mmCIF file of C-alpha atoms and ligand atoms in Angstrom:
data_model
loop_
_atom_site.group_PDB
_atom_site.id
_atom_site.type_symbol
_atom_site.label_atom_id
_atom_site.label_comp_id
_atom_site.label_asym_id
_atom_site.label_seq_id
_atom_site.Cartn_x
_atom_site.Cartn_y
_atom_site.Cartn_z
ATOM 1 C CA VAL A 123 39.154 -52.749 182.074
ATOM 2 C CA CYS A 124 40.831 -49.501 181.325
ATOM 3 C CA ILE A 125 38.748 -46.436 182.028
ATOM 4 C CA SER A 126 40.170 -43.237 180.685
ATOM 5 C CA PRO A 127 39.141 -40.206 182.694
ATOM 6 C CA SER A 128 37.626 -37.686 180.330
ATOM 7 C CA ASN A 129 37.301 -34.610 182.487
ATOM 8 C CA SER A 130 37.186 -32.149 179.644
ATOM 9 C CA LEU A 131 34.395 -33.998 177.777
ATOM 10 C CA GLN A 132 31.402 -31.802 177.028
ATOM 11 C CA VAL A 133 28.001 -32.432 175.506
ATOM 12 C CA ILE A 134 26.888 -29.282 173.746
ATOM 13 C CA GLY A 135 23.215 -28.599 173.168
ATOM 14 C CA GLY A 136 21.245 -25.374 173.312
ATOM 15 C CA SER A 137 17.829 -23.891 173.748
ATOM 16 C CA VAL A 138 15.644 -23.646 170.648
ATOM 17 C CA THR A 139 12.766 -21.319 169.859
ATOM 18 C CA VAL A 140 10.768 -21.769 166.688
ATOM 19 C CA VAL A 141 7.610 -20.362 165.134
ATOM 20 C CA GLN A 142 4.746 -22.834 164.771
ATOM 21 C CA GLY A 143 4.897 -24.529 161.383
ATOM 22 C CA GLY A 144 8.613 -23.787 161.053
ATOM 23 C CA THR A 145 11.685 -25.999 161.211
ATOM 24 C CA ALA A 146 13.673 -26.506 164.391
ATOM 25 C CA ILE A 147 17.266 -27.674 164.580
ATOM 26 C CA LEU A 148 17.921 -29.561 167.834
ATOM 27 C CA PRO A 149 21.696 -29.247 168.153
ATOM 28 C CA CYS A 150 23.728 -31.802 170.050
ATOM 29 C CA HIS A 151 27.333 -32.888 169.849
ATOM 30 C CA VAL A 152 30.045 -34.127 172.120
ATOM 31 C CA THR A 153 33.542 -32.666 172.261
ATOM 32 C CA ASP A 154 36.891 -33.397 173.785
ATOM 33 C CA THR A 155 36.762 -37.155 173.970
ATOM 34 C CA ASN A 156 38.608 -39.930 172.200
ATOM 35 C CA ASP A 157 36.077 -42.528 173.336
ATOM 36 C CA ASP A 158 34.285 -44.627 170.763
ATOM 37 C CA LEU A 159 30.702 -43.612 170.068
ATOM 38 C CA THR A 160 28.422 -46.618 169.749
ATOM 39 C CA GLN A 161 24.942 -45.058 169.743
ATOM 40 C CA ILE A 162 23.101 -41.763 169.984
ATOM 41 C CA THR A 163 19.679 -41.897 171.645
ATOM 42 C CA TRP A 164 17.065 -39.145 171.698
ATOM 43 C CA GLN A 165 14.437 -38.864 174.414
ATOM 44 C CA ARG A 166 11.591 -36.414 174.614
ATOM 45 C CA LYS A 167 9.045 -35.117 177.066
ATOM 46 C CA THR A 168 6.512 -32.962 175.234
ATOM 47 C CA ARG A 169 2.931 -31.758 175.537
ATOM 48 C CA GLU A 170 1.914 -34.698 173.398
ATOM 49 C CA LYS A 171 4.130 -37.258 175.223
ATOM 50 C CA PRO A 172 4.378 -36.016 178.793
ATOM 51 C CA HIS A 173 6.542 -38.956 179.911
ATOM 52 C CA HIS A 174 10.189 -39.238 178.979
ATOM 53 C CA ASP A 175 10.510 -41.823 176.243
ATOM 54 C CA ASN A 176 13.234 -42.953 173.900
ATOM 55 C CA PHE A 177 11.986 -42.140 170.450
ATOM 56 C CA ILE A 178 15.030 -42.203 168.181
ATOM 57 C CA THR A 179 18.257 -44.179 168.100
ATOM 58 C CA ILE A 180 21.119 -43.530 165.717
ATOM 59 C CA GLN A 181 23.770 -46.164 165.041
ATOM 60 C CA PRO A 182 26.619 -46.082 162.553
ATOM 61 C CA ARG A 183 25.265 -49.035 160.609
ATOM 62 C CA ASN A 184 21.482 -48.522 160.737
ATOM 63 C CA GLY A 185 21.309 -44.754 160.813
ATOM 64 C CA LEU A 186 18.206 -43.153 162.340
ATOM 65 C CA GLN A 187 15.582 -45.541 163.708
ATOM 66 C CA PHE A 188 12.304 -44.662 165.365
ATOM 67 C CA VAL A 189 11.573 -46.537 168.561
ATOM 68 C CA ASN A 190 7.844 -45.988 168.959
ATOM 69 C CA GLY A 191 6.312 -45.033 165.675
ATOM 70 C CA HIS A 192 7.584 -43.219 162.641
ATOM 71 C CA ASP A 193 7.545 -39.415 162.324
ATOM 72 C CA ASP A 194 8.759 -38.165 158.934
ATOM 73 C CA ARG A 195 9.263 -34.692 160.299
ATOM 74 C CA PHE A 196 12.466 -35.763 162.093
ATOM 75 C CA LYS A 197 15.667 -35.949 160.082
ATOM 76 C CA TYR A 198 19.159 -36.751 161.264
ATOM 77 C CA VAL A 199 21.400 -33.904 160.116
ATOM 78 C CA GLY A 200 24.471 -34.610 162.276
ATOM 79 C CA ILE A 201 27.512 -36.703 161.371
ATOM 80 C CA PHE A 202 28.031 -39.822 163.409
ATOM 81 C CA ASN A 203 31.811 -39.883 163.040
ATOM 82 C CA ASP A 204 31.971 -36.295 164.292
ATOM 83 C CA LYS A 205 29.961 -37.378 167.366
ATOM 84 C CA ASN A 206 27.224 -35.008 166.250
ATOM 85 C CA GLY A 207 23.644 -36.090 166.907
ATOM 86 C CA THR A 208 21.825 -32.985 165.644
ATOM 87 C CA LEU A 209 18.183 -33.514 164.590
ATOM 88 C CA GLN A 210 15.951 -31.430 162.378
ATOM 89 C CA LEU A 211 12.223 -31.245 163.108
ATOM 90 C CA SER A 212 9.992 -29.681 160.460
ATOM 91 C CA ASN A 213 6.348 -28.538 160.625
ATOM 92 C CA VAL A 214 6.636 -27.947 164.370
ATOM 93 C CA THR A 215 3.363 -27.795 166.284
ATOM 94 C CA LEU A 216 2.536 -26.786 169.820
ATOM 95 C CA MET A 217 2.352 -30.493 170.741
ATOM 96 C CA ASP A 218 6.099 -30.812 169.996
ATOM 97 C CA GLU A 219 7.005 -28.259 172.610
ATOM 98 C CA GLY A 220 8.978 -29.656 175.534
ATOM 99 C CA SER A 221 12.350 -31.002 176.351
ATOM 100 C CA TYR A 222 14.547 -33.166 174.121
ATOM 101 C CA THR A 223 17.485 -35.115 175.534
ATOM 102 C CA CYS A 224 20.321 -36.509 173.482
ATOM 103 C CA ILE A 225 22.374 -39.297 174.984
ATOM 104 C CA PHE A 226 25.766 -40.381 173.660
ATOM 105 C CA THR A 227 26.728 -43.941 174.477
ATOM 106 C CA LEU A 228 30.512 -43.876 174.632
ATOM 107 C CA PHE A 229 33.042 -46.594 175.230
ATOM 108 C CA PRO A 230 34.514 -46.793 177.675
ATOM 109 C CA GLY A 231 33.212 -43.524 179.135
ATOM 110 C CA GLY A 232 29.528 -44.563 179.398
ATOM 111 C CA ASN A 233 26.473 -42.368 178.747
ATOM 112 C CA GLN A 234 26.708 -38.602 178.416
ATOM 113 C CA LYS A 235 23.680 -36.428 177.821
ATOM 114 C CA THR A 236 22.249 -32.970 177.602
ATOM 115 C CA GLU A 237 18.755 -31.533 177.502
ATOM 116 C CA ILE A 238 17.500 -29.181 174.788
ATOM 117 C CA PRO A 239 14.337 -27.202 175.528
ATOM 118 C CA LEU A 240 12.128 -26.490 172.508
ATOM 119 C CA ASN A 241 9.902 -23.429 172.829
ATOM 120 C CA LEU A 242 7.132 -22.509 170.434
ATOM 121 C CA LEU A 243 6.017 -19.117 169.207
ATOM 122 C CA VAL A 244 2.466 -19.052 167.875
ATOM 123 C CA PRO A 245 1.537 -15.962 165.824
ATOM 124 C CA PRO A 246 -1.998 -14.724 166.434
ATOM 125 C CA PHE A 247 -4.894 -14.606 163.984
ATOM 126 C CA THR A 248 -5.812 -10.948 163.857
ATOM 127 C CA HIS A 249 -8.947 -9.161 162.789
ATOM 128 C CA ILE A 250 -11.130 -6.141 163.445
ATOM 129 C CA LYS A 251 -14.866 -6.495 163.868
ATOM 130 C CA ASP A 252 -17.054 -3.472 163.190
ATOM 131 C CA ASN A 253 -19.858 -3.310 165.741
ATOM 132 C CA LEU A 254 -21.947 -1.194 163.276
ATOM 133 C CA PRO A 255 -22.773 1.705 165.623
ATOM 134 C CA THR A 256 -25.842 3.758 164.739
ATOM 135 C CA LEU A 257 -26.079 7.525 165.215
ATOM 136 C CA GLY A 258 -26.728 8.401 168.866
ATOM 137 C CA THR A 259 -25.728 10.352 171.947
ATOM 138 C CA GLU A 260 -24.659 7.539 174.292
ATOM 139 C CA GLU A 261 -21.286 5.828 174.339
ATOM 140 C CA VAL A 262 -21.287 2.553 172.402
ATOM 141 C CA LEU A 263 -18.828 -0.067 171.224
ATOM 142 C CA PHE A 264 -17.401 0.925 167.827
ATOM 143 C CA ALA A 265 -15.228 -2.080 167.109
ATOM 144 C CA THR A 266 -13.100 -4.841 168.578
ATOM 145 C CA CYS A 267 -9.581 -5.757 167.538
ATOM 146 C CA THR A 268 -8.683 -9.389 168.228
ATOM 147 C CA ALA A 269 -5.374 -11.239 168.290
ATOM 148 C CA ALA A 270 -6.382 -14.880 168.789
ATOM 149 C CA GLY A 271 -4.327 -17.859 169.906
ATOM 150 C CA SER A 272 -0.992 -16.127 170.373
ATOM 151 C CA ARG A 273 1.953 -17.344 172.313
ATOM 152 C CA PRO A 274 3.390 -15.459 174.119
ATOM 153 C CA PRO A 275 0.529 -12.970 174.645
ATOM 154 C CA PRO A 276 0.720 -10.032 172.218
ATOM 155 C CA GLU A 277 0.164 -6.369 172.921
ATOM 156 C CA VAL A 278 -2.981 -5.028 171.245
ATOM 157 C CA ARG A 279 -3.584 -1.290 171.204
ATOM 158 C CA TRP A 280 -5.505 1.331 169.246
ATOM 159 C CA LEU A 281 -3.868 4.370 167.693
ATOM 160 C CA THR A 282 -6.589 7.001 167.738
ATOM 161 C CA ASP A 283 -4.494 10.153 167.180
ATOM 162 C CA ALA A 284 -6.787 13.172 167.001
ATOM 163 C CA LEU A 285 -9.672 11.279 168.583
ATOM 164 C CA ALA A 286 -7.792 10.445 171.764
ATOM 165 C CA ASP A 287 -10.135 12.464 174.007
ATOM 166 C CA LYS A 288 -13.281 11.256 172.214
ATOM 167 C CA VAL A 289 -12.760 7.508 172.427
ATOM 168 C CA ARG A 290 -11.928 4.988 175.115
ATOM 169 C CA THR A 291 -10.319 1.569 174.847
ATOM 170 C CA THR A 292 -10.315 -1.523 177.053
ATOM 171 C CA THR A 293 -8.306 -4.707 176.673
ATOM 172 C CA ASN A 294 -9.107 -8.233 177.852
ATOM 173 C CA SER A 295 -7.110 -11.440 177.620
ATOM 174 C CA THR A 296 -8.097 -15.088 177.882
ATOM 175 C CA GLN A 297 -5.467 -17.761 178.379
ATOM 176 C CA TYR A 298 -6.142 -21.318 177.199
ATOM 177 C CA ASP A 299 -4.872 -24.663 178.492
ATOM 178 C CA ASN A 300 -2.334 -24.845 175.676
ATOM 179 C CA ASP A 301 -0.830 -21.533 176.907
ATOM 180 C CA THR A 302 -2.023 -19.533 173.950
ATOM 181 C CA THR A 303 -3.781 -16.266 174.656
ATOM 182 C CA THR A 304 -6.546 -14.389 172.914
ATOM 183 C CA THR A 305 -6.412 -10.635 173.438
ATOM 184 C CA VAL A 306 -9.325 -8.386 172.521
ATOM 185 C CA SER A 307 -9.122 -4.610 172.563
ATOM 186 C CA SER A 308 -12.408 -2.710 172.333
ATOM 187 C CA LEU A 309 -12.907 0.838 171.049
ATOM 188 C CA PHE A 310 -15.754 2.876 172.549
ATOM 189 C CA GLY A 311 -17.123 6.325 171.815
ATOM 190 C CA VAL A 312 -20.236 8.375 171.133
ATOM 191 C CA PRO A 313 -21.467 7.695 167.580
ATOM 192 C CA THR A 314 -21.783 11.266 166.378
ATOM 193 C CA ARG A 315 -21.757 12.826 162.958
ATOM 194 C CA GLU A 316 -18.313 14.334 163.670
ATOM 195 C CA ILE A 317 -16.690 11.015 164.468
ATOM 196 C CA ASN A 318 -18.032 9.356 161.332
ATOM 197 C CA GLY A 319 -15.312 8.639 158.790
ATOM 198 C CA HIS A 320 -12.360 9.024 161.164
ATOM 199 C CA LYS A 321 -9.522 6.626 160.594
ATOM 200 C CA VAL A 322 -7.874 4.736 163.453
ATOM 201 C CA GLN A 323 -5.493 1.786 163.631
ATOM 202 C CA CYS A 324 -5.142 -1.315 165.726
ATOM 203 C CA VAL A 325 -1.533 -2.264 166.380
ATOM 204 C CA ILE A 326 -0.546 -5.794 167.397
ATOM 205 C CA SER A 327 2.995 -6.490 168.523
ATOM 206 C CA GLY A 328 4.981 -9.031 170.490
ATOM 207 C CA ASP A 329 7.532 -11.818 170.253
ATOM 208 C CA SER A 330 5.138 -14.119 168.397
ATOM 209 C CA LEU A 331 5.059 -11.740 165.420
ATOM 210 C CA ALA A 332 8.046 -11.204 163.169
ATOM 211 C CA LYS A 333 6.971 -7.589 162.854
ATOM 212 C CA GLU A 334 4.314 -5.307 164.240
ATOM 213 C CA GLU A 335 0.939 -5.678 162.529
ATOM 214 C CA THR A 336 -1.234 -2.642 161.832
ATOM 215 C CA LEU A 337 -4.905 -3.001 160.940
ATOM 216 C CA PRO A 338 -6.603 0.150 159.653
ATOM 217 C CA PHE A 339 -10.184 0.885 160.614
ATOM 218 C CA THR A 340 -12.579 3.642 159.601
ATOM 219 C CA ILE A 341 -15.194 4.502 162.177
ATOM 220 C CA GLN A 342 -18.525 4.478 160.391
ATOM 221 C CA VAL A 343 -21.679 5.678 162.008
ATOM 222 C CA TYR A 344 -24.736 4.139 160.413
ATOM 223 C CA CYS A 345 -28.317 5.260 160.202
ATOM 224 C CA GLU A 346 -30.760 2.766 161.587
ATOM 225 C CA TYR A 347 -32.500 2.482 158.245
ATOM 226 C CA GLN A 348 -29.316 2.232 156.266
ATOM 227 C CA LEU A 349 -28.844 -1.153 157.829
ATOM 228 C CA LEU A 350 -31.871 -2.218 155.875
ATOM 229 C CA ILE A 351 -31.640 -3.067 152.269
ATOM 230 C CA GLU A 352 -31.368 -0.899 149.217
ATOM 231 C CA PHE A 353 -33.005 -1.974 146.023
ATOM 232 C CA ILE A 354 -31.919 -1.735 142.510
ATOM 233 C CA ILE A 355 -34.526 -2.648 139.974
ATOM 234 C CA LEU A 356 -33.030 -3.646 136.708
ATOM 235 C CA ILE A 357 -35.380 -3.439 133.810
ATOM 236 C CA SER A 358 -34.893 -4.829 130.358
ATOM 237 C CA GLU A 359 -37.202 -5.284 127.450
ATOM 238 C CA ASP A 360 -39.250 -8.104 128.834
ATOM 239 C CA SER A 361 -38.098 -8.656 132.373
ATOM 240 C CA PHE A 362 -37.284 -6.824 135.522
ATOM 241 C CA GLU A 363 -34.939 -7.871 138.189
ATOM 242 C CA CYS A 364 -35.030 -7.023 141.831
ATOM 243 C CA VAL A 365 -31.420 -6.681 142.972
ATOM 244 C CA THR A 366 -30.717 -5.996 146.608
ATOM 245 C CA GLU A 367 -27.771 -4.268 148.126
ATOM 246 C CA ALA A 368 -27.353 -4.595 151.829
ATOM 247 C CA ASN A 369 -25.405 -2.094 153.829
ATOM 248 C CA PRO A 370 -22.730 -2.060 155.178
ATOM 249 C CA ASN A 371 -21.226 -3.367 151.986
ATOM 250 C CA ALA A 372 -18.116 -4.885 153.472
ATOM 251 C CA ASN A 373 -20.001 -7.381 155.531
ATOM 252 C CA PHE A 374 -23.092 -8.070 153.562
ATOM 253 C CA THR A 375 -22.196 -7.181 149.977
ATOM 254 C CA TRP A 376 -24.355 -8.041 147.019
ATOM 255 C CA LYS A 377 -27.106 -10.531 147.263
ATOM 256 C CA GLU A 378 -28.635 -12.579 144.517
ATOM 257 C CA GLY A 379 -31.053 -10.837 142.273
ATOM 258 C CA ALA A 380 -34.503 -12.230 141.727
ATOM 259 C CA LYS A 381 -35.637 -12.022 138.159
ATOM 260 C CA LEU A 382 -39.167 -12.006 136.914
ATOM 261 C CA GLN A 383 -39.616 -12.521 133.225
ATOM 262 C CA LEU A 384 -42.671 -11.455 131.334
ATOM 263 C CA LEU A 385 -43.402 -14.056 128.676
ATOM 264 C CA SER A 386 -45.650 -11.889 126.603
ATOM 265 C CA LEU A 387 -46.354 -8.217 126.724
ATOM 266 C CA THR A 388 -50.093 -8.193 127.208
ATOM 267 C CA ALA A 389 -52.394 -6.166 129.362
ATOM 268 C CA TYR A 390 -53.092 -9.352 131.267
ATOM 269 C CA LEU A 391 -49.785 -8.814 133.111
ATOM 270 C CA ASN A 392 -50.705 -5.394 134.419
ATOM 271 C CA GLY A 393 -50.503 -4.980 138.143
ATOM 272 C CA LEU A 394 -48.358 -4.362 141.158
ATOM 273 C CA TYR A 395 -45.322 -6.578 141.580
ATOM 274 C CA GLU A 396 -43.507 -6.752 144.851
ATOM 275 C CA CYS A 397 -40.208 -8.272 145.860
ATOM 276 C CA GLU A 398 -39.038 -8.732 149.380
ATOM 277 C CA ALA A 399 -35.476 -8.981 150.633
ATOM 278 C CA ALA A 400 -34.216 -9.582 154.131
ATOM 279 C CA ASN A 401 -30.928 -9.539 155.946
ATOM 280 C CA SER A 402 -30.103 -9.788 159.613
ATOM 281 C CA TYR A 403 -31.045 -6.129 160.084
ATOM 282 C CA GLY A 404 -34.451 -6.155 158.573
ATOM 283 C CA ILE A 405 -36.786 -6.696 155.676
ATOM 284 C CA LYS A 406 -37.489 -4.305 152.853
ATOM 285 C CA HIS A 407 -40.011 -4.373 150.051
ATOM 286 C CA GLY A 408 -39.655 -3.031 146.562
ATOM 287 C CA GLN A 409 -42.738 -2.516 144.460
ATOM 288 C CA LEU A 410 -43.132 -2.035 140.789
ATOM 289 C CA TYR A 411 -46.311 -1.197 138.973
ATOM 290 C CA VAL A 412 -46.338 -2.623 135.490
ATOM 291 C CA HIS A 413 -48.571 -1.337 132.788
ATOM 292 C CA VAL A 414 -48.347 -2.770 129.312
ATOM 293 C CA ALA A 415 -49.675 -0.615 126.513
ATOM 294 C CA SER A 416 -49.206 -1.458 122.845
ATOM 295 C CA GLY A 417 -46.164 -3.666 123.355
ATOM 296 C CA LYS A 418 -44.346 -1.274 125.706
ATOM 297 C CA ILE A 419 -43.983 -1.621 129.455
ATOM 298 C CA THR A 420 -44.558 1.316 131.717
ATOM 299 C CA CYS A 421 -43.287 0.790 135.226
ATOM 300 C CA SER A 422 -43.709 2.651 138.456
ATOM 301 C CA ALA A 423 -41.669 1.744 141.469
ATOM 302 C CA ALA A 424 -42.755 2.547 144.974
ATOM 303 C CA TRP A 425 -40.421 2.410 147.911
ATOM 304 C CA ALA A 426 -42.178 0.912 150.845
ATOM 305 C CA LEU A 427 -39.947 2.686 153.314
ATOM 306 C CA PHE A 428 -40.032 6.230 152.003
ATOM 307 C CA GLY A 429 -43.193 6.240 150.001
ATOM 308 C CA LEU A 430 -41.129 7.561 147.146
ATOM 309 C CA LEU A 431 -42.733 7.035 143.790
ATOM 310 C CA LEU A 432 -40.848 7.049 140.558
ATOM 311 C CA SER A 433 -42.264 6.528 137.112
ATOM 312 C CA LEU A 434 -40.318 4.952 134.383
ATOM 313 C CA ASN A 435 -40.916 4.421 130.751
ATOM 314 C CA VAL A 436 -39.149 1.477 129.330
ATOM 315 C CA ILE A 437 -38.507 1.211 125.657
ATOM 316 C CA GLY A 438 -36.202 -1.612 124.750
ATOM 317 C CA ALA A 439 -32.777 -0.908 126.188
ATOM 318 C CA THR A 440 -31.536 -2.213 129.489
ATOM 319 C CA TRP A 441 -31.353 0.371 132.193
ATOM 320 C CA PHE A 442 -31.893 0.689 135.889
ATOM 321 C CA PHE A 443 -32.596 3.156 138.604
ATOM 322 C CA TYR A 444 -31.057 3.271 141.987
ATOM 323 C CA LYS A 445 -32.169 4.694 145.279
ATOM 324 C CA SER A 446 -29.366 6.079 147.401
ATOM 325 C CA GLY A 447 -28.247 8.996 149.482
ATOM 326 C CA CYS A 448 -30.357 8.271 152.545
ATOM 327 C CA PHE A 449 -27.266 8.159 154.691
ATOM 328 C CA GLN A 450 -26.315 11.708 153.778
ATOM 329 C CA LYS A 451 -29.793 12.866 154.801
ATOM 330 C CA CYS A 452 -29.517 11.087 158.089
ATOM 331 C CA LEU A 453 -26.181 12.703 158.926
ATOM 332 C CA GLU A 454 -27.312 16.143 157.844
ATOM 333 C CA GLN A 455 -30.308 16.101 160.149
HETATM 334 C C1 LIG B 179 5.125 -30.133 156.166
HETATM 335 O O1 LIG B 179 4.011 -29.328 155.785
HETATM 336 C C2 LIG B 179 3.910 -29.137 154.396
HETATM 337 C C3 LIG B 179 2.789 -28.140 154.156
HETATM 338 O O2 LIG B 179 1.672 -28.447 154.920
HETATM 339 C C4 LIG B 179 3.674 -30.489 153.722
HETATM 340 O O3 LIG B 179 3.568 -30.310 152.332
HETATM 341 C C5 LIG B 179 4.824 -31.413 154.040
HETATM 342 O O4 LIG B 179 4.567 -32.695 153.513
HETATM 343 C C6 LIG B 179 5.027 -31.522 155.540
HETATM 344 N N1 LIG B 179 6.253 -32.260 155.771
HETATM 345 C C7 LIG B 179 6.311 -33.294 156.609
HETATM 346 C C8 LIG B 179 7.636 -33.947 156.708
HETATM 347 O O5 LIG B 179 5.350 -33.668 157.271
HETATM 348 C C1 LIG B 180 -5.179 -23.629 171.868
HETATM 349 O O1 LIG B 180 -6.420 -23.800 172.484
HETATM 350 C C2 LIG B 180 -7.479 -23.007 171.921
HETATM 351 C C3 LIG B 180 -8.723 -23.204 172.786
HETATM 352 O O2 LIG B 180 -8.968 -24.548 173.018
HETATM 353 C C4 LIG B 180 -7.685 -23.428 170.466
HETATM 354 O O3 LIG B 180 -8.706 -22.666 169.889
HETATM 355 C C5 LIG B 180 -6.390 -23.202 169.700
HETATM 356 O O4 LIG B 180 -6.531 -23.663 168.362
HETATM 357 C C6 LIG B 180 -5.226 -23.962 170.370
HETATM 358 N N1 LIG B 180 -4.004 -23.529 169.691
HETATM 359 C C7 LIG B 180 -3.100 -24.393 169.206
HETATM 360 C C8 LIG B 180 -1.931 -23.783 168.520
HETATM 361 O O5 LIG B 180 -3.221 -25.599 169.313
#
């Protein structure tokens, strides 16, 4: 047996970092040897498979073969004759993170190997939640800015500019078993008239994000009763519709209207009609007094909350009236 000393032989690998869902190239090749390469073997030790196992072999005749189950995400992108065993792994998940070892079986030199660590970056899910503060004199939570499930942990901070001495922020982090972190930054202040409408920003940065993320937020101070429901009553020739608008719009938007159709315009239908609408902040009633006289409807609407009474005469065309502006009153008080 003739063993040629191959002192200069090197197995070249590298350390790989990839964003979750991306494609990782696991580089591996051997240099400075004239030995014959008979097989390349890949082992792994990952979150999903915590024990070293052979999972891929590559031979000149058979190409890439999976040892314990197929995984389409792996592709052999090296060239056997160049003693290059490089693998490509697509759609990388956190479970793939770990250490990959490539082993070159050389003749007559024997096995040569190197280890390639694969590290994952997981970008966070980010959002701002408005805590819907109502006008008051005590400090309350305005909003929270969340960066969920990030790896490594991101930095979350509020840019409050001119409000810096009027607001306060705190930041909390929770780390999970899979080494992702959820970071929540809270914005506090006194919900005054002056602070209403001010714009601030939440800035999220860190290695897991390709670039800094900025979420704009407008501090809105609500009136207690504005969190109830506004009514729009839509009246047409022979029907009226109770349409509700809940505030704040962004979170509760338009709700279904409830339509009541009058089948014939007779005095028999005269009376007080009421519709009720509810959201998580409360219940509100809208009332409409209908009086039919010689084929025309006369309606009066009464607002349960304000005792406001409006009289309407309806002749044919579709039109509506709309109660608004209570917020302005509240802030002007
Ligand atoms: C990778 O993910 C994409 C999008 O989800 C999918 O269409 C594709 O089939 C996946 N590729 C593999 C090899 O699993
Ligand atoms: C990590 O763990 C948390 C909590 O169990 C889970 O919500 C999150 O989806 C996990 N993240 C990944 C990338 O698996």
